[in-house]
N, CA and C of each residue as an Amber inpcrd file, in Angstrom:
protein
   177
 -77.6830000 192.8930000-161.9360000 -77.9280000 193.3200000-160.5760000
 -78.9300000 192.3390000-159.9530000 -78.6510000 191.9770000-158.7330000
 -79.5230000 191.0750000-157.9820000 -79.9940000 191.8160000-156.7360000
 -81.2960000 191.9350000-156.5940000 -81.8570000 192.5650000-155.4000000
 -82.4490000 191.4700000-154.5290000 -81.9350000 191.3280000-153.3140000
 -82.4040000 190.2540000-152.4380000 -83.2030000 190.7540000-151.2390000
 -83.2940000 192.0490000-151.0750000 -83.9680000 192.6020000-149.9040000
 -85.4430000 192.2640000-149.8130000 -86.0680000 191.9960000-150.9580000
 -87.4950000 191.7000000-150.9430000 -87.7760000 190.2160000-151.1860000
 -86.7480000 189.3770000-151.0720000 -86.8910000 187.9450000-151.3120000
 -86.7320000 187.1520000-150.0150000 -87.2700000 185.9480000-150.0090000
 -87.1630000 185.0660000-148.8530000 -85.7220000 184.5680000-148.7160000
 -85.1390000 184.7230000-147.5470000 -83.7820000 184.2680000-147.2730000
 -83.7450000 183.6950000-145.8670000 -83.6270000 182.3930000-145.7770000
 -83.6720000 181.7130000-144.4780000 -82.3630000 181.8410000-143.7160000
 -81.2540000 181.7940000-144.4340000 -79.9610000 181.8440000-143.7670000
 -79.4020000 180.4550000-143.5360000 -78.1180000 180.3390000-143.5490000
 -77.4400000 179.0530000-143.4160000 -77.4980000 178.5650000-141.9620000
 -77.7930000 177.2580000-141.8090000 -77.7850000 176.6580000-140.4710000
 -76.6450000 175.6430000-140.3420000 -75.7380000 175.6460000-141.3330000
 -74.5430000 174.7860000-141.3260000 -74.8900000 173.2990000-141.2310000
 -75.9430000 172.8920000-141.9300000 -76.3290000 171.4750000-141.9100000
 -75.5090000 170.6520000-142.9050000 -74.8560000 171.3040000-143.8410000
 -73.9900000 170.7160000-144.8680000 -74.7330000 169.8120000-145.8510000
 -76.0570000 169.9240000-145.9310000 -76.8280000 169.1510000-146.9000000
 -76.4430000 169.5410000-148.3230000 -76.0490000 170.7860000-148.5270000
 -75.6490000 171.2320000-149.8640000 -74.4310000 170.4530000-150.3490000
 -73.5750000 170.0190000-149.4390000 -72.3930000 169.2320000-149.8020000
 -72.6950000 167.7330000-149.8250000 -73.4680000 167.2650000-148.8610000
 -73.6890000 165.8140000-148.7570000 -74.5790000 165.2670000-149.8720000
 -75.4800000 166.0890000-150.3990000 -76.3340000 165.6210000-151.4990000
 -75.6330000 165.7100000-152.8430000 -74.5770000 166.5050000-152.9140000
 -73.8380000 166.6620000-154.1640000 -74.4560000 167.6660000-155.1260000
 -75.6200000 168.1750000-154.7960000 -76.2980000 169.1160000-155.6920000
 -75.7900000 170.5410000-155.5210000 -75.2310000 170.8230000-154.3440000
 -74.7880000 172.1850000-154.0680000 -75.9270000 173.1260000-153.7280000
 -77.1310000 172.5980000-153.6200000 -78.2900000 173.4340000-153.3200000
 -78.6640000 173.3320000-151.8530000 -79.1090000 174.4610000-151.3450000
 -79.5640000 174.5390000-149.9590000 -80.8840000 173.7850000-149.8110000
 -81.1000000 173.1900000-148.6370000 -82.3650000 172.4820000-148.4010000
 -83.5310000 173.4590000-148.2920000 -83.2410000 174.7050000-147.9600000
 -84.2710000 175.7350000-147.9210000 -84.3790000 176.3360000-149.3170000
 -85.5550000 176.2910000-149.8910000 -85.7480000 176.8050000-151.2440000
 -85.9710000 178.3090000-151.1730000 -84.8700000 179.0410000-151.2070000
 -84.9540000 180.4920000-151.1370000 -84.0290000 181.1190000-152.1790000
 -83.7650000 182.3800000-152.0730000 -82.9820000 183.1360000-153.0470000
 -81.5510000 182.6080000-153.1640000 -81.0450000 181.9560000-152.1450000
 -79.6750000 181.4420000-152.1690000 -79.4740000 180.4610000-153.3180000
 -80.4240000 179.5720000-153.5420000 -80.3080000 178.6010000-154.6320000
 -80.2930000 179.2800000-156.0010000 -80.9120000 180.4450000-156.1020000
 -80.9310000 181.1840000-157.3620000 -79.6250000 181.9250000-157.6150000
 -79.0620000 182.5310000-156.5810000 -77.8890000 183.3930000-156.7870000
 -76.5480000 182.6970000-156.5750000 -76.5080000 181.5600000-155.9010000
 -75.2370000 180.8820000-155.6280000 -74.4470000 180.5690000-156.8930000
 -75.0560000 180.0590000-157.9590000 -74.2750000 179.8210000-159.1780000
 -73.7210000 181.1110000-159.7890000 -74.4710000 182.1940000-159.6890000
 -74.0030000 183.4890000-160.2000000 -72.8190000 183.9820000-159.3830000
 -72.8630000 183.7840000-158.0650000 -71.7410000 184.1710000-157.2120000
 -70.4940000 183.3540000-157.5520000 -70.6660000 182.0730000-157.8180000
 -69.5310000 181.2000000-158.1270000 -68.8360000 181.6160000-159.4260000
 -69.5920000 182.1580000-160.3740000 -69.0230000 182.5750000-161.6530000
 -68.4710000 183.9900000-161.6390000 -68.8100000 184.7690000-160.6410000
 -68.4370000 186.1820000-160.6050000 -66.9520000 186.3760000-160.3000000
 -66.3850000 187.4130000-160.9010000 -65.0070000 187.7990000-160.6090000
 -64.9320000 188.7160000-159.4010000 -66.0130000 189.4460000-159.1370000
 -66.0350000 190.3970000-158.0220000 -67.4830000 190.6770000-157.6310000
 -67.6570000 191.2760000-156.4730000 -68.9740000 191.6630000-155.9830000
 -68.9820000 193.1470000-155.6840000 -70.0780000 193.8020000-156.0030000
 -70.3320000 195.1690000-155.5620000 -71.6100000 195.0910000-154.7550000
 -71.5130000 195.3900000-153.4730000 -72.6540000 195.2600000-152.5630000
 -73.1150000 196.6530000-152.1800000 -74.4040000 196.8940000-152.3310000
 -74.9710000 198.1910000-151.9890000 -76.0420000 198.0540000-150.9370000
 -76.2010000 199.0970000-150.1840000 -77.2120000 199.1330000-149.1420000
 -77.6960000 200.5710000-149.0020000 -78.9760000 200.7660000-148.7670000
 -79.4580000 202.1390000-148.6140000 -78.8790000 202.8000000-147.3700000
 -78.6320000 204.0710000-147.4970000 -78.1460000 204.8660000-146.3650000
 -79.2270000 205.8780000-146.0310000 -79.7190000 205.8060000-144.8240000
 -80.7790000 206.7070000-144.3940000 -80.1950000 207.6620000-143.3650000
 -80.3020000 208.9280000-143.6590000 -79.7850000 209.9500000-142.7530000
 -80.9680000 210.7030000-142.1740000 -81.0440000 210.6810000-140.8830000
 -82.1360000 211.3800000-140.1960000 -81.5730000 212.6240000-139.5540000
 -82.0640000 213.7250000-139.9770000 -81.5920000 214.9910000-139.4190000
 -82.4990000 215.3900000-138.2640000 -81.9140000 215.4060000-137.0760000
 -82.7050000 215.7710000-135.8990000 -82.7570000 217.2780000-135.7660000
 -83.8970000 217.7270000-135.3380000 -84.0700000 219.1600000-135.1300000
 -83.7850000 219.4900000-133.6680000 -82.9200000 220.4580000-133.4560000
 -82.6180000 220.8900000-132.0800000 -83.5330000 222.0550000-131.7180000
 -84.1280000 221.9730000-130.5730000 -85.0520000 223.0370000-130.1520000
 -84.4470000 223.8530000-129.0720000
């Protein structure tokens, strides 16, 4: 399991440095460089997100 909600994630800016350098690594040193190889090897993904239900009180 990989939890990324509490990690730094800059987001892709489509600069293509990951392809032009040949390393496959993002120029931003964040969680993407850690999990990208795991994603490439995975057969499937299960993505979870918390669901918060707020029950409003009617007066």
